[in-house]
Coordinates of N, CA and C and ligand atoms in Angstrom, one line a residue:
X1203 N -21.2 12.4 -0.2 CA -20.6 11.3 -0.9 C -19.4 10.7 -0.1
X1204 N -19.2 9.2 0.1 CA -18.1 8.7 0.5 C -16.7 9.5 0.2
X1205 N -16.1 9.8 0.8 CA -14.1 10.3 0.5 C -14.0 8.9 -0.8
X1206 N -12.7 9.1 -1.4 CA -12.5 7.8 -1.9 C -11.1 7.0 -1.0
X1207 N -10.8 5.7 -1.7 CA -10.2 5.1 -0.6 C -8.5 5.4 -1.4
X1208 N -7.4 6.1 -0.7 CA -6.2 6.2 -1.3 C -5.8 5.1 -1.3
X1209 N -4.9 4.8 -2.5 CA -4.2 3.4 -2.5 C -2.9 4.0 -3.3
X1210 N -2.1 4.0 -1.9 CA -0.2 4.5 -2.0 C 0.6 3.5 -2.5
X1211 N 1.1 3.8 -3.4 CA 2.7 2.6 -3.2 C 4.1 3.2 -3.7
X1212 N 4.5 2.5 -3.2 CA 6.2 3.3 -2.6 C 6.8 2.5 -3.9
X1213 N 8.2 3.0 -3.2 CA 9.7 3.0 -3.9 C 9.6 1.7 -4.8
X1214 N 10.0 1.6 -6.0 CA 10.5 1.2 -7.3 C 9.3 0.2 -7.9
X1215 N 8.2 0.1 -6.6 CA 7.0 -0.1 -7.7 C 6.5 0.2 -8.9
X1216 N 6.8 1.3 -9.7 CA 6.6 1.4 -11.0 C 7.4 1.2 -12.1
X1217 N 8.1 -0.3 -11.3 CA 8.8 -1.3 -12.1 C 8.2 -2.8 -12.0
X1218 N 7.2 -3.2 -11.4 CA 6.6 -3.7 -11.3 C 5.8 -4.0 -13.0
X1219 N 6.6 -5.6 -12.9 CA 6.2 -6.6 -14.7 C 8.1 -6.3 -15.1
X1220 N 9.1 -5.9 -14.8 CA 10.2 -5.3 -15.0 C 11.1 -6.3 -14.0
X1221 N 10.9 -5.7 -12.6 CA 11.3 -5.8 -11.7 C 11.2 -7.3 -10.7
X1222 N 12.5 -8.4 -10.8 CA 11.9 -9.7 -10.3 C 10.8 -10.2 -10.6
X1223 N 10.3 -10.5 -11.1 CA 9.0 -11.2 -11.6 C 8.9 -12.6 -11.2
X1224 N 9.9 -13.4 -10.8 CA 9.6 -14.5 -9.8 C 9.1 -13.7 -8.7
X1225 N 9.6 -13.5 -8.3 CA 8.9 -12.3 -6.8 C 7.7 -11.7 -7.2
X1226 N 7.7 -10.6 -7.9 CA 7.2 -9.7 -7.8 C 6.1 -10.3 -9.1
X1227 N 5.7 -11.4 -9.7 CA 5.1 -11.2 -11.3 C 5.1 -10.4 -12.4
X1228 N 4.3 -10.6 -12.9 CA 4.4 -9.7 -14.5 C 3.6 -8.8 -14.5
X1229 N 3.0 -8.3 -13.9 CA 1.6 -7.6 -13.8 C 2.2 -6.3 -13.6
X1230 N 2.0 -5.5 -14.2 CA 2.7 -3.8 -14.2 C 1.6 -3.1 -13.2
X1231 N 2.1 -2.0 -12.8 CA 1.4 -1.2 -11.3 C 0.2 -0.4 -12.6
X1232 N 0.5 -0.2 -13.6 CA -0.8 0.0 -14.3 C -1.9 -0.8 -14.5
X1233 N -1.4 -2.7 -14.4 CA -2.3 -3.4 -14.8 C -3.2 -3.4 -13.4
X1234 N -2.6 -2.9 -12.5 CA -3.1 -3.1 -10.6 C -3.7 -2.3 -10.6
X1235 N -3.7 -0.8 -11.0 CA -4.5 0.4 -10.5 C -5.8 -0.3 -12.0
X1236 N -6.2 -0.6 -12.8 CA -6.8 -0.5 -13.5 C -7.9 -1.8 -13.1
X1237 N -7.0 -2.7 -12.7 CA -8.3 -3.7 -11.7 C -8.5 -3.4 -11.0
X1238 N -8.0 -2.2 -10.0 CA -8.4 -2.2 -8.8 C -9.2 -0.9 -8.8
X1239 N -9.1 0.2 -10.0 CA -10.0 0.7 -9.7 C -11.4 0.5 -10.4
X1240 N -11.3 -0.9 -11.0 CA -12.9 -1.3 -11.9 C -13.7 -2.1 -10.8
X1241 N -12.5 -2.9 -9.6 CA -13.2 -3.8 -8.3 C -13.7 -2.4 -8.1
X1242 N -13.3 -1.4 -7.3 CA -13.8 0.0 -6.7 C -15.0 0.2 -7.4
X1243 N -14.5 0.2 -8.3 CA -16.1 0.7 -8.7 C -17.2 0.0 -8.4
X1244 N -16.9 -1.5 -9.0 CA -18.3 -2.3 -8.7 C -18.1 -2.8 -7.2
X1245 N -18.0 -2.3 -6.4 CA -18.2 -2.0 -4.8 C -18.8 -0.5 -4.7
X1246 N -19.1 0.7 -5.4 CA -19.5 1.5 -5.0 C -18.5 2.7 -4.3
X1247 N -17.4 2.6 -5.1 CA -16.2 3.4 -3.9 C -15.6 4.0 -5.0
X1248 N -14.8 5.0 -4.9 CA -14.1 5.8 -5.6 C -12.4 5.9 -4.8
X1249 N -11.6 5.4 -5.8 CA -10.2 5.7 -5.7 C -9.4 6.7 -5.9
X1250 N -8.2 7.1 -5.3 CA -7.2 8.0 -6.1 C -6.0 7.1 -6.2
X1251 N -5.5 6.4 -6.6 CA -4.4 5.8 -6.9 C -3.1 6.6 -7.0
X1252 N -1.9 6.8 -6.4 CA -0.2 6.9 -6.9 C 1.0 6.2 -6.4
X1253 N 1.9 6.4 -7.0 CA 3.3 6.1 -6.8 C 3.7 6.9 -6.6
X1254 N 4.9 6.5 -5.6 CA 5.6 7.4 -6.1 C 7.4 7.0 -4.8
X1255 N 8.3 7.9 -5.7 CA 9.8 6.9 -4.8 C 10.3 7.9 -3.9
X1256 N 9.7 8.6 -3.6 CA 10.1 9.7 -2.5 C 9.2 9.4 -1.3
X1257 N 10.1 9.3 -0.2 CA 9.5 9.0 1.2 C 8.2 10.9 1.4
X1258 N 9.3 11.9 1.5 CA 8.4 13.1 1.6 C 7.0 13.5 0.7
X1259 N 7.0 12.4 -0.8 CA 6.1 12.4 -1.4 C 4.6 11.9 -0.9
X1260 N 5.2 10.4 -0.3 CA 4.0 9.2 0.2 C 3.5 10.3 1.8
X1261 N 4.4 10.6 1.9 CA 4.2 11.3 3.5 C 3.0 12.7 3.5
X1262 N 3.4 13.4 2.2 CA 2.6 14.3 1.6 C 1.0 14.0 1.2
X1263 N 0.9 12.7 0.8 CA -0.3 12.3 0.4 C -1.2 11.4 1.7
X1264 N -0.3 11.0 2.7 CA -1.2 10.3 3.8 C -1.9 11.6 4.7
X1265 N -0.5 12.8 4.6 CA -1.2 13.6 5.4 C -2.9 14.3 4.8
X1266 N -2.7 14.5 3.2 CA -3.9 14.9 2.6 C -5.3 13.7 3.1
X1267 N -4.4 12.6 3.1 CA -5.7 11.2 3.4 C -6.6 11.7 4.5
X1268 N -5.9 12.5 5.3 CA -6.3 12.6 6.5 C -7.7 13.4 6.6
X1269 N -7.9 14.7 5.3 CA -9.1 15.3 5.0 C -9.7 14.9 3.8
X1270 N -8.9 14.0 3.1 CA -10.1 13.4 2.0 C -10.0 12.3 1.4
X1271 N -10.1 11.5 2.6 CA -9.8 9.8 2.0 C -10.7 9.5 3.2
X1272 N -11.3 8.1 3.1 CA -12.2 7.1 4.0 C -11.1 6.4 4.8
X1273 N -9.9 5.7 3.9 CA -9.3 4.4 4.5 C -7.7 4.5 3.3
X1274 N -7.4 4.4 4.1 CA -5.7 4.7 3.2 C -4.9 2.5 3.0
X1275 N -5.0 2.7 1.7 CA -4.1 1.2 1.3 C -3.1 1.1 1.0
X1276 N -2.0 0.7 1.2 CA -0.5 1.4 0.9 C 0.1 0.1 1.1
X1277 N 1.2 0.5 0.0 CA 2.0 -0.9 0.0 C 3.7 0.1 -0.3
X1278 N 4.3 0.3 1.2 CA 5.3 1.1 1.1 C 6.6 0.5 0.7
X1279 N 6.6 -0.4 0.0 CA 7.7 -0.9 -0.8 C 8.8 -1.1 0.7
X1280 N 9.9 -0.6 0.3 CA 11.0 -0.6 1.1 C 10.6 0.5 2.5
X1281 N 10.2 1.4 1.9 CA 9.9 2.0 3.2 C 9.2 1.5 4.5
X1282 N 8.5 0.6 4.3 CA 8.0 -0.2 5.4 C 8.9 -0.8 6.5
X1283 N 10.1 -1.1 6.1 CA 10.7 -1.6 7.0 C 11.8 -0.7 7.4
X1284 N 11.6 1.0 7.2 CA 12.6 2.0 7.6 C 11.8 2.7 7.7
X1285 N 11.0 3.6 7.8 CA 10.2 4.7 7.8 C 9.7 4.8 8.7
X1286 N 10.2 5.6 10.0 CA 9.2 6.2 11.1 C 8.8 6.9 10.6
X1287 N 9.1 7.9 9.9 CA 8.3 8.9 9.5 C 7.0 8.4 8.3
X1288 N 6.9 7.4 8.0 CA 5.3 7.7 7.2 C 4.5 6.4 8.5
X1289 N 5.7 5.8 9.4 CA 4.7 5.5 10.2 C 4.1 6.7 11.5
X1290 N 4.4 7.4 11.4 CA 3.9 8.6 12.6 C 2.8 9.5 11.7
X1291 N 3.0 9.7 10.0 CA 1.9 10.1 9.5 C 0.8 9.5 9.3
X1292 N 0.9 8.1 9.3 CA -0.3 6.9 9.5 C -0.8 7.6 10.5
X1293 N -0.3 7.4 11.5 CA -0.9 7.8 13.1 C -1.5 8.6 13.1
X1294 N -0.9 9.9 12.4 CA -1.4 11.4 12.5 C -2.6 11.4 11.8
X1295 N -2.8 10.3 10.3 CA -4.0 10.0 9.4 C -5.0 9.6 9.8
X1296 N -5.2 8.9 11.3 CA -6.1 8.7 12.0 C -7.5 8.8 11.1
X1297 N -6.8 7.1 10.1 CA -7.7 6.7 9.3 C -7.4 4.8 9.2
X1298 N -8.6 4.1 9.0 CA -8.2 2.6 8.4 C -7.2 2.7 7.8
X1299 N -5.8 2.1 8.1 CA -4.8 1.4 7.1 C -4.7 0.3 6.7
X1300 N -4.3 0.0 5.2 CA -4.5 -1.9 4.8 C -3.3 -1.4 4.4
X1301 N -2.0 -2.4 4.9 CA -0.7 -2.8 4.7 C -0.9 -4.1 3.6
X1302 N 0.0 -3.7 2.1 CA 0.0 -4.8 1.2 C 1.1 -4.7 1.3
X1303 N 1.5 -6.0 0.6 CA 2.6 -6.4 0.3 C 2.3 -7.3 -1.0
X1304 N 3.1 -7.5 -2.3 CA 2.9 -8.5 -3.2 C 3.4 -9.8 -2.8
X1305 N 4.7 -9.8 -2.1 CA 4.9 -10.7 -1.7 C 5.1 -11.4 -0.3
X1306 N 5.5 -12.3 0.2 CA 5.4 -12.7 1.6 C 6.8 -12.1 2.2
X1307 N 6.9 -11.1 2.6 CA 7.7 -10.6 3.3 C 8.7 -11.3 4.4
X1308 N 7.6 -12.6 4.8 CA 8.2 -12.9 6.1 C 9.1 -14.3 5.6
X1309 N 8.4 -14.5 4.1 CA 9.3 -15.8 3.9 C 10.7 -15.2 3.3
X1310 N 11.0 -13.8 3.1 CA 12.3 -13.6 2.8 C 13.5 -12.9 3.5
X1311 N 13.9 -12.0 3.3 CA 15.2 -12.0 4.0 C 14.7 -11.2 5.0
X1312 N 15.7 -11.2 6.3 CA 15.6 -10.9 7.9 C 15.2 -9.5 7.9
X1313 N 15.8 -8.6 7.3 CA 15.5 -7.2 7.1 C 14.3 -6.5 6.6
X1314 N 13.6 -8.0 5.8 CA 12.1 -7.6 5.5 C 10.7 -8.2 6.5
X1315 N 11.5 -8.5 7.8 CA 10.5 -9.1 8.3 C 10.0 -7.9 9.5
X1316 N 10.9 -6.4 9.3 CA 10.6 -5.9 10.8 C 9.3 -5.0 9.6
X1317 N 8.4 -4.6 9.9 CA 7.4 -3.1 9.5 C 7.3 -2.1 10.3
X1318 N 7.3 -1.0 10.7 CA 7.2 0.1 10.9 C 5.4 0.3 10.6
X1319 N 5.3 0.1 9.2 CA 3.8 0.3 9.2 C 2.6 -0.4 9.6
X1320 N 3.1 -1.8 10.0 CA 2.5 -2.7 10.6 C 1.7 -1.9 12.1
X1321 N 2.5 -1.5 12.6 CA 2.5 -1.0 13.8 C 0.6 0.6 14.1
X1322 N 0.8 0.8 12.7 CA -0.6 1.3 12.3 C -1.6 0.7 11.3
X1323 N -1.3 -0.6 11.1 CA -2.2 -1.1 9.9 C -3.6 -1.8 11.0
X1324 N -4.3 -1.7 10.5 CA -5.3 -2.5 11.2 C -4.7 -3.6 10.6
X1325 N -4.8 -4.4 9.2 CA -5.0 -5.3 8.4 C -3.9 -5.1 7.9
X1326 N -2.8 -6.8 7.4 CA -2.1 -7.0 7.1 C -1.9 -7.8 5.7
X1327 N -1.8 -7.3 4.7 CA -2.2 -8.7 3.6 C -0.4 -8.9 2.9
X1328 N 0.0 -10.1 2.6 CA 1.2 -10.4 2.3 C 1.1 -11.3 1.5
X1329 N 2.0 -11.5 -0.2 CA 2.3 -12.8 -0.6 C 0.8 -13.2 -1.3
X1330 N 0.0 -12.3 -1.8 CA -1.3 -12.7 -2.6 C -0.7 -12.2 -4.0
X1331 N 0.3 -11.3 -4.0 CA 0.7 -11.4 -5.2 C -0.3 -9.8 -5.5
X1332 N -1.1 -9.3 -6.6 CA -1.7 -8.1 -7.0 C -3.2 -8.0 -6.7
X1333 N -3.4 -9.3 -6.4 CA -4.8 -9.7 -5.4 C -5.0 -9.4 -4.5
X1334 N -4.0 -8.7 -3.5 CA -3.6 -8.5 -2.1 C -4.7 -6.7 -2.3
X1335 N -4.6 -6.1 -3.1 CA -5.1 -5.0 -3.0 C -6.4 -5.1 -3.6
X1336 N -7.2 -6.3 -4.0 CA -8.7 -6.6 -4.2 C -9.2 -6.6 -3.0
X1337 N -8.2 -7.9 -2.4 CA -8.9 -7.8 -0.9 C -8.7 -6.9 0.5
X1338 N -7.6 -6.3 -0.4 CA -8.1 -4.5 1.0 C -9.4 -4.1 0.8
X1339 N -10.1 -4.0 -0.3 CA -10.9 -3.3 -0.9 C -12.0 -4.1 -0.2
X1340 N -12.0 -5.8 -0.6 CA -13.4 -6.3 -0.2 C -13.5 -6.0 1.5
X1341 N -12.2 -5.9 2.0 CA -12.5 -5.5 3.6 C -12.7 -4.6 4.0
X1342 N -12.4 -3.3 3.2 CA -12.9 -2.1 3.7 C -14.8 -1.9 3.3
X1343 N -14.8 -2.4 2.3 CA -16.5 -2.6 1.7 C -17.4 -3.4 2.9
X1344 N -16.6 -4.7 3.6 CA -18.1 -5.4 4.2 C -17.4 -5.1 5.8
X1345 N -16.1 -3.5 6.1 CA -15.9 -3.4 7.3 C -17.2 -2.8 8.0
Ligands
DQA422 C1 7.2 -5.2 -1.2 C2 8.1 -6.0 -0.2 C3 9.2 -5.0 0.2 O1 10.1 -5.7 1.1 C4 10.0 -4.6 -1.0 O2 11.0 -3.6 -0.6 C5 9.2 -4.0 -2.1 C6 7.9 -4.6 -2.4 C7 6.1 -6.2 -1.8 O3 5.1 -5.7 -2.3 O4 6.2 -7.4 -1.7 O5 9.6 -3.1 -2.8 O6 6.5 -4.2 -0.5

């Protein structure tokens, strides 16, 4: 059977419908994991979805990606633009990465424009808003 595809997300995402909502929308990280694991499904794929606001947390789970996941989706909130260390566990995951972002990172401030995880993503998605992790999905499906 296929691994299923991890889909990570970092720091204060589970304020997300709470949190900025000009930025960020209304859409709660429950309403995201619950479309995104019904797209999964009708693609044929199986998810494990979490959060979580601990750098050693996310770091814990890419290394697991490494023996039971296909393709790792991560949307590392803040840590994307500070974390060597979950960008050297990407590396070590030596698996497909899809870098989300809900919003366009590059149209905001200077400090959101460097990534760290960029640097191991194959695929970049930014600024689609909760849509951005449908279309990880449709690209890992017709990769
Ligand atoms: C974010 C963008 C990051 O800069 C920010 O720290 C987040 C969310 C996004 O999804 O747009 O927490 O990753």
């Amino acid at each position: 059977m296929t691994k299923p595809i991890f889909v990570l997300n970092g720091p204060n995402l589970n304020m997300l419908g709470r949190r900025k909502p000009e930025i960020y929308g209304t859409t709660t990280l429950a309403d995201i994991e619950a479309t995104v694991r019904e797209h999964a499904g009708a693609l044929g794929r199986g998810i494990e979805f979490m959060q979580s606001n601990h750098e050693g947390v996310l770091i814990d789970e890419i290394q697991r990606a490494r023996d039971e996941a296909s393709a790792i989706i991560i949307n590392p909130a803040a840590f994307t633009h500070t974390s060597i260390a979950i960008h050297d566990a990407l590396e070590a995951a030596e698996l497909p990465v899809i870098e989300v972002h809900l919003s366009n990172v590059h149209r905001r401030e200077e400090f959101r424009h460097r990534s760290y995880v960029s640097l191991q993503a194959e695929t970049v998605i930014a600024g689609a808003g909760a849509y951005g992790y449908i279309m990880a999905l449709d690209y890992l499906a017709q990769r």
